[in-house]
Coordinates of C-alpha atoms and ligand atoms in Angstrom, one line a residue:
X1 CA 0.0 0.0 0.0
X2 CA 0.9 3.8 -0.9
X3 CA 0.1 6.2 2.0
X4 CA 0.7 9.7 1.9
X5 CA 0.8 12.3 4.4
X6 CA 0.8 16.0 4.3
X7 CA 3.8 18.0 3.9
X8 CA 3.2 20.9 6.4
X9 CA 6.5 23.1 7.5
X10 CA 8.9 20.9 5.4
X11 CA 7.6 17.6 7.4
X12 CA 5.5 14.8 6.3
X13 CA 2.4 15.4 9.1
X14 CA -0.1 12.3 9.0
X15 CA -3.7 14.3 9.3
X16 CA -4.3 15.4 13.0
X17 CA -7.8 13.5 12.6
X18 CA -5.9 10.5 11.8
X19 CA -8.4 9.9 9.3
X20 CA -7.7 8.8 5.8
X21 CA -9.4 8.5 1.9
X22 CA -8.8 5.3 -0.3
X23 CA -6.3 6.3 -3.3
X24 CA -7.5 4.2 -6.2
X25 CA -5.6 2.8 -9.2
X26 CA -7.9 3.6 -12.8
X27 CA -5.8 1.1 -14.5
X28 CA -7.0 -1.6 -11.8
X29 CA -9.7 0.0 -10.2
X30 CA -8.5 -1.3 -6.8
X31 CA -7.6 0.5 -3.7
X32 CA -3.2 1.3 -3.7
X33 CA -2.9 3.4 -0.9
X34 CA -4.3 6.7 1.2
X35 CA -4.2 10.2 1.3
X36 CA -5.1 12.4 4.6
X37 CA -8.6 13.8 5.0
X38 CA -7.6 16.6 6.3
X39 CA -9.8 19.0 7.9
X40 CA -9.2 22.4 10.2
X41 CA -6.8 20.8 12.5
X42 CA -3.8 20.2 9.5
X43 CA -5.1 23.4 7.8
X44 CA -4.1 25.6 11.0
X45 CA -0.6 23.5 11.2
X46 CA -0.3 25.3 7.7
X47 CA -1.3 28.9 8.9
X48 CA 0.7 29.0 11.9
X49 CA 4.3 27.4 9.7
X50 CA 3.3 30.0 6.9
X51 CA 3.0 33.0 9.0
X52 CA 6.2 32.0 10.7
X53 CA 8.1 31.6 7.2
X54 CA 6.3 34.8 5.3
X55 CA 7.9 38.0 6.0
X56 CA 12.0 36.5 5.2
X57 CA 10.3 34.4 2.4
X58 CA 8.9 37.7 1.2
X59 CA 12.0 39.8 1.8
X60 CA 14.2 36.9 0.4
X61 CA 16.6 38.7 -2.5
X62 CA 14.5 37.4 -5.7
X63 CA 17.6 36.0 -7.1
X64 CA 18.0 33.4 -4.1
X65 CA 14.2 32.6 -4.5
X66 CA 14.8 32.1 -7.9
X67 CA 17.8 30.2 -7.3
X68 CA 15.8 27.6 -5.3
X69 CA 13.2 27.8 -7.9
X70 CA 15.9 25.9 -10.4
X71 CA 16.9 23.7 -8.1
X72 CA 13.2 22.3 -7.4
X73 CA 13.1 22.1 -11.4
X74 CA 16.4 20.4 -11.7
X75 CA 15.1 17.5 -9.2
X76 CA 12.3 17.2 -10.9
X77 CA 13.9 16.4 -13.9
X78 CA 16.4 14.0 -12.2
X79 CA 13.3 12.5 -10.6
X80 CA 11.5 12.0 -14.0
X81 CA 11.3 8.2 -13.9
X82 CA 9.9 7.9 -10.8
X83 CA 7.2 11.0 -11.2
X84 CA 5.9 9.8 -14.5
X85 CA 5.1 6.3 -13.1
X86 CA 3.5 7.3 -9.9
X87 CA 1.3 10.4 -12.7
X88 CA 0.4 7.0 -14.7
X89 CA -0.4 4.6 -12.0
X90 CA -2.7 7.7 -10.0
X91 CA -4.2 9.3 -13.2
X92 CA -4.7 6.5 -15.6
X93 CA -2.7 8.4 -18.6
X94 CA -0.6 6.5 -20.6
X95 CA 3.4 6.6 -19.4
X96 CA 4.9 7.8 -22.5
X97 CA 2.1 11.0 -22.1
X98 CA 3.7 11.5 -18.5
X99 CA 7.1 10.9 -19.2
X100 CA 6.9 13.1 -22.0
X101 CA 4.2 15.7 -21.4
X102 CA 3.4 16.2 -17.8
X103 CA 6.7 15.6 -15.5
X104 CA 8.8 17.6 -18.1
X105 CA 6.3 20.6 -18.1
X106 CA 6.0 20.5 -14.5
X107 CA 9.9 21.2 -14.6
X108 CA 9.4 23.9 -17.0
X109 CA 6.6 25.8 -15.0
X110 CA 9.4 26.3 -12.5
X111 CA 12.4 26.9 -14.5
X112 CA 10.0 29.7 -16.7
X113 CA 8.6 31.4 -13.1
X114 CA 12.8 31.3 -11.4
X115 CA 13.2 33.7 -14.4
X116 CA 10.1 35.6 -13.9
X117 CA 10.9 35.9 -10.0
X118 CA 14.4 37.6 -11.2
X119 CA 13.2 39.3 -14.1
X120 CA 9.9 40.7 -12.6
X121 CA 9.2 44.3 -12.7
X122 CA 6.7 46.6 -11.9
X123 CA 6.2 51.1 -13.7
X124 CA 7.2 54.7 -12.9
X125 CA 4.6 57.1 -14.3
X126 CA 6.0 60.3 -14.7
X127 CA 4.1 63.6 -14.3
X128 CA 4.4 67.6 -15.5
X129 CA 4.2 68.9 -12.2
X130 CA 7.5 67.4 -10.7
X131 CA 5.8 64.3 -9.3
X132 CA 6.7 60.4 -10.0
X133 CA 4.6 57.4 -9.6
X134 CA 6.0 53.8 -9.1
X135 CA 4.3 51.1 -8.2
X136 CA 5.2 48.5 -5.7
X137 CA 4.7 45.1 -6.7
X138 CA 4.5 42.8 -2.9
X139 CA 3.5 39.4 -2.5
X140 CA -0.3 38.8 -1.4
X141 CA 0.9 37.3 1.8
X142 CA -0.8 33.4 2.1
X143 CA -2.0 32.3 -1.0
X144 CA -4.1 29.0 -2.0
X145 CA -4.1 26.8 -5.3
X146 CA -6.1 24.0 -6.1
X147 CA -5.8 22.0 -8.6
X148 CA -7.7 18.8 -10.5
X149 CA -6.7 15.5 -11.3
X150 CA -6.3 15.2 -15.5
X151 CA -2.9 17.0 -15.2
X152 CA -1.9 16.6 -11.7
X153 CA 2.0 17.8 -11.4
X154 CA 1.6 19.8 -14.3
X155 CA -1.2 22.1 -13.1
X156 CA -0.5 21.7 -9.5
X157 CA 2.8 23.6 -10.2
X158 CA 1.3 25.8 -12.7
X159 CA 0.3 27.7 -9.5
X160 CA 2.7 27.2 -6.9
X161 CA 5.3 27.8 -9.3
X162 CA 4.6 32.0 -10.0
X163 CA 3.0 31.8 -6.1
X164 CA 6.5 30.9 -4.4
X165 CA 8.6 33.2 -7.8
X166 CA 6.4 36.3 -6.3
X167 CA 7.1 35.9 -2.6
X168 CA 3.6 34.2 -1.4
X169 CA 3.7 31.1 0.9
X170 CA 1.5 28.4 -0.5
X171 CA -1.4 26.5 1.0
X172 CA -2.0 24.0 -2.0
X173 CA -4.2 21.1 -2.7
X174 CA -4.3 18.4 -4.9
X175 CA -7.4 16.4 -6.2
X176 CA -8.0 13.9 -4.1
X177 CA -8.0 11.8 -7.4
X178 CA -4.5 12.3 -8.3
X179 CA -2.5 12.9 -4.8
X180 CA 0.5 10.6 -5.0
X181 CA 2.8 13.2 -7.1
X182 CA 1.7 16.5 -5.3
X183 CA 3.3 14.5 -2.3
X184 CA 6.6 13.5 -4.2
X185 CA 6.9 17.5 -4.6
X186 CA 6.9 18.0 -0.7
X187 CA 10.3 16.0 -0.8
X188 CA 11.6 17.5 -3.7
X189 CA 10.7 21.4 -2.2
X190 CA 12.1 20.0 1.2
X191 CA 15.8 18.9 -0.9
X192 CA 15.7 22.0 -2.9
X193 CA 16.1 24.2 0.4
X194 CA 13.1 25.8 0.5
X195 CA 12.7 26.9 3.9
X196 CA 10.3 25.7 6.3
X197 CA 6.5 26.4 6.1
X198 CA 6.5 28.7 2.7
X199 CA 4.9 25.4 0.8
X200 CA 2.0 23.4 2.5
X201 CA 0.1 20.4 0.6
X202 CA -2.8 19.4 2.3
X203 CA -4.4 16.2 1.0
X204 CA -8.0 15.3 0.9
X205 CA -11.7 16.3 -0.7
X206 CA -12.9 19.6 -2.0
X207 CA -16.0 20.0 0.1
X208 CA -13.8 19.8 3.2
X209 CA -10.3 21.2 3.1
X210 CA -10.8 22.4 -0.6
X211 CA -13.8 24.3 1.2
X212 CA -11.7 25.4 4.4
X213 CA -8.5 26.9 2.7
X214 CA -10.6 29.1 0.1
X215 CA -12.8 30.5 3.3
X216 CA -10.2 31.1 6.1
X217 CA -9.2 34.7 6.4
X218 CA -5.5 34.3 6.4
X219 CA -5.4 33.2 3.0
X220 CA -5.6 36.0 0.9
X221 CA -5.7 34.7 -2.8
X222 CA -7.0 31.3 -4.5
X223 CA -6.1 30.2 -7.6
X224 CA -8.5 27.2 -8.7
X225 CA -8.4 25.0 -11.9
X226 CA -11.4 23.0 -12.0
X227 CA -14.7 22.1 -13.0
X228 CA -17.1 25.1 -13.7
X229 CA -19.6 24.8 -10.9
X230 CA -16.6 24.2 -8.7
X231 CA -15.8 27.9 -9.5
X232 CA -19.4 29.3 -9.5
X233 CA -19.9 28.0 -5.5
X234 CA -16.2 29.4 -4.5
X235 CA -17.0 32.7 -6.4
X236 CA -20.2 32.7 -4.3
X237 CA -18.4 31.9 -0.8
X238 CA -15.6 34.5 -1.8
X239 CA -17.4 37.7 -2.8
X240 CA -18.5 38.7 0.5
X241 CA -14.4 38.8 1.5
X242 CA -13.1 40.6 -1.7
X243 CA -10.5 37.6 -1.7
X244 CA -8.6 37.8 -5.1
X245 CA -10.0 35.0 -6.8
X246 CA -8.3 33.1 -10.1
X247 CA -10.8 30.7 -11.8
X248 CA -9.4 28.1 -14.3
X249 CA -12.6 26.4 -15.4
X250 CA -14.2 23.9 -17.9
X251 CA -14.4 24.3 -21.6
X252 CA -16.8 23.0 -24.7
X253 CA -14.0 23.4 -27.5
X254 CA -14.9 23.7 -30.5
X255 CA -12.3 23.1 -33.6
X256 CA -13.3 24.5 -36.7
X257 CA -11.7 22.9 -40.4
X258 CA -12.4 24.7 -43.6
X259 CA -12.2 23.3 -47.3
X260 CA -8.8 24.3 -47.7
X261 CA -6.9 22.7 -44.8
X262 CA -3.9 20.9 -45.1
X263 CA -6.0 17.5 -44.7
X264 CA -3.2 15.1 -43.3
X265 CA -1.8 17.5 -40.6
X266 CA -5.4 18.5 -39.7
X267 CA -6.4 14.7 -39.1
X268 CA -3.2 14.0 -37.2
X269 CA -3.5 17.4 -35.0
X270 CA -7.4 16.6 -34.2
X271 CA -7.0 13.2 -33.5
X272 CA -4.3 14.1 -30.9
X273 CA -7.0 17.4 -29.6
X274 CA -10.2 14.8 -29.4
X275 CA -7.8 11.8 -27.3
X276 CA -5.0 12.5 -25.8
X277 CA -5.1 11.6 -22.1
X278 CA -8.6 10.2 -22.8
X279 CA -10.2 13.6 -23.6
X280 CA -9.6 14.6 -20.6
X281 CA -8.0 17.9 -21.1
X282 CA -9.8 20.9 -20.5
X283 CA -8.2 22.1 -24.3
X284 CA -9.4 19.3 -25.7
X285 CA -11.4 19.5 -28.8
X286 CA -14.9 18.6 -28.3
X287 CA -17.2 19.6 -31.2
X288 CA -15.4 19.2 -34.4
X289 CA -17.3 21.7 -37.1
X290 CA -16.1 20.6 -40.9
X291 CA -17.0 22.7 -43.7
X292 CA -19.7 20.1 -46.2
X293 CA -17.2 19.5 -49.2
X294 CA -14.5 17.9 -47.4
X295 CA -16.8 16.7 -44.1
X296 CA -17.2 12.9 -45.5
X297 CA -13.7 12.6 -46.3
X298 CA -12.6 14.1 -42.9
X299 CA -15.1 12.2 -41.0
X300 CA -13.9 8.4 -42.6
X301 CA -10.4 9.2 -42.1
X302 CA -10.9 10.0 -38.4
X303 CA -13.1 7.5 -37.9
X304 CA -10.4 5.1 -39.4
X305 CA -8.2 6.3 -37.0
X306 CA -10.5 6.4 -33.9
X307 CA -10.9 2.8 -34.4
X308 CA -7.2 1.8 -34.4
X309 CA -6.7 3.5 -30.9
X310 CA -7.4 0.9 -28.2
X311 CA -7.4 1.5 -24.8
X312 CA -4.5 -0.5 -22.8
X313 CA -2.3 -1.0 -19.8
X314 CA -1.0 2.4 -19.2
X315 CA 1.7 1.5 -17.4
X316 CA 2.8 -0.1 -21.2
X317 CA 5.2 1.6 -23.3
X318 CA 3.1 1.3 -26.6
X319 CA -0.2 2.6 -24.8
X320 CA -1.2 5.4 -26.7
X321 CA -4.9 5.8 -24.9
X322 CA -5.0 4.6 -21.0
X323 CA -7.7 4.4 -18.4
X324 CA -10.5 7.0 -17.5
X325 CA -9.6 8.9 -14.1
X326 CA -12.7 7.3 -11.9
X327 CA -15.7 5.1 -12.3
X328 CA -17.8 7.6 -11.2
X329 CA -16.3 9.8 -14.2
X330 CA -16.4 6.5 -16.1
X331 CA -20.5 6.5 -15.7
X332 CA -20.6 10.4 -16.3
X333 CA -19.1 9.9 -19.4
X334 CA -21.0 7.2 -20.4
X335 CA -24.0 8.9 -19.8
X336 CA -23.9 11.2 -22.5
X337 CA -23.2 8.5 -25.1
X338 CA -26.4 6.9 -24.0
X339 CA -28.4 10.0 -24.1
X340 CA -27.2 10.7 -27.3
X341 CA -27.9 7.4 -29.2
X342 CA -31.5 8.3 -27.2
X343 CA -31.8 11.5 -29.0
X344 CA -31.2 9.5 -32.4
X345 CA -27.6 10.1 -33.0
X346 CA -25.2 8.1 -34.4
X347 CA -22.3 7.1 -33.2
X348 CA -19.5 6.5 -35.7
X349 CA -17.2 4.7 -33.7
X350 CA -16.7 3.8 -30.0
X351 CA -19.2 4.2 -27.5
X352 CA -18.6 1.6 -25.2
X353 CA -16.9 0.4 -21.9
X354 CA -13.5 -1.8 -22.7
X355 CA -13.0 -4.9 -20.3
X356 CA -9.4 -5.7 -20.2
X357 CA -7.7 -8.9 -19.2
X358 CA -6.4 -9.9 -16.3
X359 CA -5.0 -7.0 -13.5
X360 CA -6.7 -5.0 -15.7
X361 CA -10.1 -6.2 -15.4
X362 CA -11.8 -4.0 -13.0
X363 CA -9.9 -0.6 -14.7
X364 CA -12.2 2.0 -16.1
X365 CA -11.6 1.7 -19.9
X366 CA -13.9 3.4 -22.6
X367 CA -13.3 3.3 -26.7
X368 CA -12.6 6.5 -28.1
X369 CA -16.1 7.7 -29.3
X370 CA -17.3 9.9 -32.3
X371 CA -21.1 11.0 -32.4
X372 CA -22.5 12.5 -36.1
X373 CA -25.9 13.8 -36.3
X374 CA -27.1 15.7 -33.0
X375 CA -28.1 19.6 -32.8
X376 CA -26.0 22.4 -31.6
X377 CA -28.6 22.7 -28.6
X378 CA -27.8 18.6 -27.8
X379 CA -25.9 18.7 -24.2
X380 CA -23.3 16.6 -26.0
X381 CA -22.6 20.3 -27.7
X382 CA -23.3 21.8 -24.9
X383 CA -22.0 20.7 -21.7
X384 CA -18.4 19.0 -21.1
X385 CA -18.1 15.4 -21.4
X386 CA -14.4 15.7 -20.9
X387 CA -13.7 12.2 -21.7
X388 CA -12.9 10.4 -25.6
X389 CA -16.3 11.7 -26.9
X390 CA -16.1 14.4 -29.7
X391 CA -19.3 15.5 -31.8
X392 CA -18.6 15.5 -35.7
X393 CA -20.9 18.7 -37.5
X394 CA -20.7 19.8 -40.8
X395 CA -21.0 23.5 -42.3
X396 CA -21.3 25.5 -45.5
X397 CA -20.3 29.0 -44.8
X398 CA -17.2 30.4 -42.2
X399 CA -20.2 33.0 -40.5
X400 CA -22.3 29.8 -39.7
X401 CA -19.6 27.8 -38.4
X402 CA -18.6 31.2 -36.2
X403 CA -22.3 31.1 -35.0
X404 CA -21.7 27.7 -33.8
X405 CA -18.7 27.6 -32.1
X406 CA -19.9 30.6 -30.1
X407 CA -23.2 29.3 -29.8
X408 CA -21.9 28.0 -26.1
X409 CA -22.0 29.2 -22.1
X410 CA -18.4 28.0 -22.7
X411 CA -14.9 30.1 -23.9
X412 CA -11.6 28.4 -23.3
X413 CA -10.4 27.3 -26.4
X414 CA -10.9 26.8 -30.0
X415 CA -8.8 26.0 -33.1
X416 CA -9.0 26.8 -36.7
X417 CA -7.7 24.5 -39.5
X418 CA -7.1 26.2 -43.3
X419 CA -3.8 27.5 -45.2
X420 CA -5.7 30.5 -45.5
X421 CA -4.2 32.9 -43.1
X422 CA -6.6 36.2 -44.2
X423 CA -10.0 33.5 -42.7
X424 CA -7.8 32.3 -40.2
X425 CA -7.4 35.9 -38.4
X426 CA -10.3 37.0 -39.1
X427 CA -12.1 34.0 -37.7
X428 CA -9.6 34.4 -34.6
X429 CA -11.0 37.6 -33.7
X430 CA -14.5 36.4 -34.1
X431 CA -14.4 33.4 -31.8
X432 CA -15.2 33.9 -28.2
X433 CA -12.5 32.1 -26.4
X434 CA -9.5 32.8 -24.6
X435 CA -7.1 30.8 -26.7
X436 CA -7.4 30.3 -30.5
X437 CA -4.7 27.6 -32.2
X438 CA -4.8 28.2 -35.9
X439 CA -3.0 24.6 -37.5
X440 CA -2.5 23.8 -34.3
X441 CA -3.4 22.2 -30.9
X442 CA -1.9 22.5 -27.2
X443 CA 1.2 24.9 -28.8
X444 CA 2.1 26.3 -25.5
X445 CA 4.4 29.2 -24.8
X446 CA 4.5 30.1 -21.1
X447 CA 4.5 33.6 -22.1
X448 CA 0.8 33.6 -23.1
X449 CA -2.0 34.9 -21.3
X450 CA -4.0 31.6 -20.7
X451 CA -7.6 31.0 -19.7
X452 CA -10.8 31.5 -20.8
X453 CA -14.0 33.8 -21.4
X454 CA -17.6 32.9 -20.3
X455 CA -18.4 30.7 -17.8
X456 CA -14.6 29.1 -18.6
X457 CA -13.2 31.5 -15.8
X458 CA -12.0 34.2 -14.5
X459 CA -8.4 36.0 -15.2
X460 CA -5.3 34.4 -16.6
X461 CA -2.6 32.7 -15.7
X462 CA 0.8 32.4 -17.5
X463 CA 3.9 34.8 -17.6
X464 CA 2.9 38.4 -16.4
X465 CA -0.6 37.2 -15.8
X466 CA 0.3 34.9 -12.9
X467 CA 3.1 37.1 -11.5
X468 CA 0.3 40.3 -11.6
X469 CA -2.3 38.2 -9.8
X470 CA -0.1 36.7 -7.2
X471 CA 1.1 40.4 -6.2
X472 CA -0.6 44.0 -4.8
X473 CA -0.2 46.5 -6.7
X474 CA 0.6 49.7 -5.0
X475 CA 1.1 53.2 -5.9
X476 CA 3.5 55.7 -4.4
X477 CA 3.4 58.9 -5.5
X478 CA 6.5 61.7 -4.8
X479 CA 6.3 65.2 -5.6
X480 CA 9.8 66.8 -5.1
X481 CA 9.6 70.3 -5.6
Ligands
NAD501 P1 -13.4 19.7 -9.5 O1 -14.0 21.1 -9.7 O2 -14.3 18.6 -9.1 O3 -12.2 19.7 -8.5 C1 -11.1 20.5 -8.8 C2 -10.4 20.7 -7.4 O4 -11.2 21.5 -6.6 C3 -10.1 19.4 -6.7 O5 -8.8 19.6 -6.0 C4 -11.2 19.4 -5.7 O6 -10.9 18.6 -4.5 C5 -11.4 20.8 -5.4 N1 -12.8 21.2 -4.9 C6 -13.9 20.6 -5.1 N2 -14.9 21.2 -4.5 C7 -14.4 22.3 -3.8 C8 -14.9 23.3 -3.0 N3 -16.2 23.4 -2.7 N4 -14.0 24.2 -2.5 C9 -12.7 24.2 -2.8 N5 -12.1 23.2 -3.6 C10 -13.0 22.3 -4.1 O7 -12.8 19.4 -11.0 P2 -12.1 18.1 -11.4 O8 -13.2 17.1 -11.7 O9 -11.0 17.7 -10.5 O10 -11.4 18.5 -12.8 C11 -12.0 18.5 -14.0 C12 -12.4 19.9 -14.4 O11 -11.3 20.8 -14.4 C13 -13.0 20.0 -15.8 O12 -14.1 20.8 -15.8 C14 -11.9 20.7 -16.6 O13 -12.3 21.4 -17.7 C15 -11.3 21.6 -15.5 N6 -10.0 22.0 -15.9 C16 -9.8 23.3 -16.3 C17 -8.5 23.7 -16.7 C18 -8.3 25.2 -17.2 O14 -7.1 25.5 -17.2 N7 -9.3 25.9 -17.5 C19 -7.5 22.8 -16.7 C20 -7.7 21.6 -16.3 C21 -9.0 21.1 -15.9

């Protein structure tokens, strides 16, 4: 069995409750190990180690903060191996996805904010009458993330990453899904120096500690990636304290391929934006819009390649499509296939559970899915399924397929597919979304302002973004004659 504790003031704590959760294996669907269900008791722990660490953490030269910043990076790339396997075994995702995908970027959220922590700066506005304005850029003080389960390390340091660059201690949570690398971090923090009580991870569920660390009055920022109505109930709870508030939420994204796309790369590209790590990627493309001349040639050739992609062991080099996150996700999933063959759609490919062999037996497998035929109002174009389930809808003209994508309570992403650059901006600047890949998918430079419009969130994270939101802004003005 695999029990974790929580790291509180550079120790692992077991929870003061001594109460634990069941960690469980998607690949197996048995029980490996425990995480702490931590509740007020481990939370405090965390308050009183961050308020002793905060004000030299704070006043720390940036370069030294920056310098630790590397080393965490550097360990985690010397610890690849061992991170990937534990990302697989907890999440479900294939290995070769982890080893090359989610451990790596995890390393590069921290090498990209040690720069930003030494390269930060904030403006002088100069005026007529002999007076100057800068403004101060400080740490918040004690800051929480949260994070979700389909890209555990990766999103998990997303946050803590520009949180610790811009002098903030950190109160962070994992999913209780996918605990087991947030806790290999603790270790790797603790080697990399930095000091005592400036990172907490508290394990355990959302409605309790998730709860507790976005309400308690000492924390003075949350930054939350998660499901939509997550956000909508913290917003709710938050308002009333004028808490600075970040909100990473879900997304209905819809990929948009014209006549004239290069056909091959487009096929390749939206395979990779419908599948990878089982759909379950908030980017991930979800309604797939193809203008009518090219839509039945588009839609056998990804249906060809749908149905070579079979779900596997993930823990197998080969495995190119692993194991669903949960059963209950499993059934939520599953759902919306049923209630779209219902509603009289058809489903091209896919659209069942997959019982493997052996170990594997009770894992929580689905086949990659494609559904033709349902209306832009269907939930299946509506809500998120995030799972292998994409929705194939042909068009005739760019404005209608405009009209559809933004015909959605959702904003995060889209991507357009054509070699004609003149559509492709001008589509661009008609979508409603925060990101817009044009020939591509999941092209990410850490410089970018990332999140989404609608009901996909609130602010931005990335480069100046994250560094802006986990700082106050204050002005000082100077008159000097
Ligand atoms: P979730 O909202 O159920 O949980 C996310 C995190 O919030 C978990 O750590 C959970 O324990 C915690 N939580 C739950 N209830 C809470 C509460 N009341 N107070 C505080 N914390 C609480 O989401 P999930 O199922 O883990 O993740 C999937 C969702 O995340 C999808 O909707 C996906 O689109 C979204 N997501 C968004 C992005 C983005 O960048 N926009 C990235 C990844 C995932």
């Amino acid at each position: 069995m695999d029990n974790i504790d929580n790291f509180i003031g550079n120790q692992h704590l077991a929870p003061v409750s001594k109460n634990y959760l069941d960690n469980i294996c998607p690949a197996t669907g048995q029980v490996y190990g425990s995480i702490p269900n931590s509740d007020e008791a481990d939370l405090e722990l965390a308050i009183v180690a961050a308020k002793r660490a905060q004000k030299s953490w704070a006043q720390m030269p940036s370069e030294q903060r920056s310098d630790i910043l590397i080393k965490i990076a550097q360990l985690i790339e010397q610890n690849l191996e061992e991170l990937a396997q534990a990302e697989s075994l907890d999440n479900g995702k294939p290995i070769s996805l982890a080893r090359s995908v989610d451990i790596p970027r995890a390393a590069s959220n921290f090498k990209f904010f040690a720069a930003a922590a030494s390269q930060f700066a904030s403006q002088a506005h100069h005026m007529p009458n002999n007076a100057i304005n800068y403004t101060l850029r400080q740490p918040v003080g004690i800051v929480g993330c949260i994070s979700p389960w389909n890209l555990p390390l990766y999103l998990f340091t997303w946050k803590i990453a520009p949180a610790l660059a811009a002098g903030n201690c950190v109160i962070a949570k994992p999913s209780e899904v996918t605990p087991k690398t947030a806790s290999m971090l603790g270790k790797i923090c603790q080697q990399a120096g930095l000091p005592e009580g400036v990172l907490a991870i508290l394990h355990g569920e959302g409605k309790t500690i998730g709860n507790l660390i976005c309400q308690h009055r000492d924390i003075k920022a949350i930054s939350f990636t998660g499901g939509t109505q997550t956000g909508a109930y913290i917003a709710t709870q938050l308002a009333p304290q004028f808490k600075k508030l970040s909100l990473e939420l879900g997304g209905k994204n819809p990929a948009i391929v014209l006549n004239d796309c290069d056909m091959e790369l487009t096929l390749n590209e939206i395979f990779r934006a419908s599948f990878a790590n089982q759909g379950q990627i908030c980017l991930c493309a979800s309604r797939i819009y193809v203008q009518r001349e090219i839509y039945q040639d588009f839609k056998r050739a990804l249906v060809e390649k749908a149905k070579a992609l079979m779900p596997a062991d993930p823990a197998n080099e080969q495995t190119a499509m692993g194991a669903i996150v949960s059963k209950p996700h499993l059934n939520k999933v599953l759902g919306f296939i049923e209630r779209a063959k219902q509603s009289g759609a058809t489903i091209l490919t896919g659209g069942e559970q997959v019982k493997l062999a052996g170990r594997l037996a009770d894992g929580y497998y689905l086949q990659p899915t494609i559904i033709e035929g349902l209306a832009n109002e269907h939930e299946c174009n509506q809500q998120e399924i995030f799972g292998p389930v994409v929705t194939l809808t042909p068009f005739d003209s760019i404005d209608e397929a405009i009209t559809l994508a933004n015909d959605s309570d959702y904003g995060l992403a889209a991507t357009v597919w054509t070699k004609n650059l003149a559509n492709a901006h001008d589509i661009a600047e008609q979508l409603q979304t925060g990101i817009v890949w044009v020939n591509c998918w999941l092209h990410r430079d850490l410089r970018t302002p990332f999140g989404g419009m609608k009901q996909s969130g609130l602010g931005r994270e990335g480069g100046e973004e994250a560094m802006r939101f986990f700082t106050e802004a204050k002005n000082v003005c100077i008159k000097y004659t």
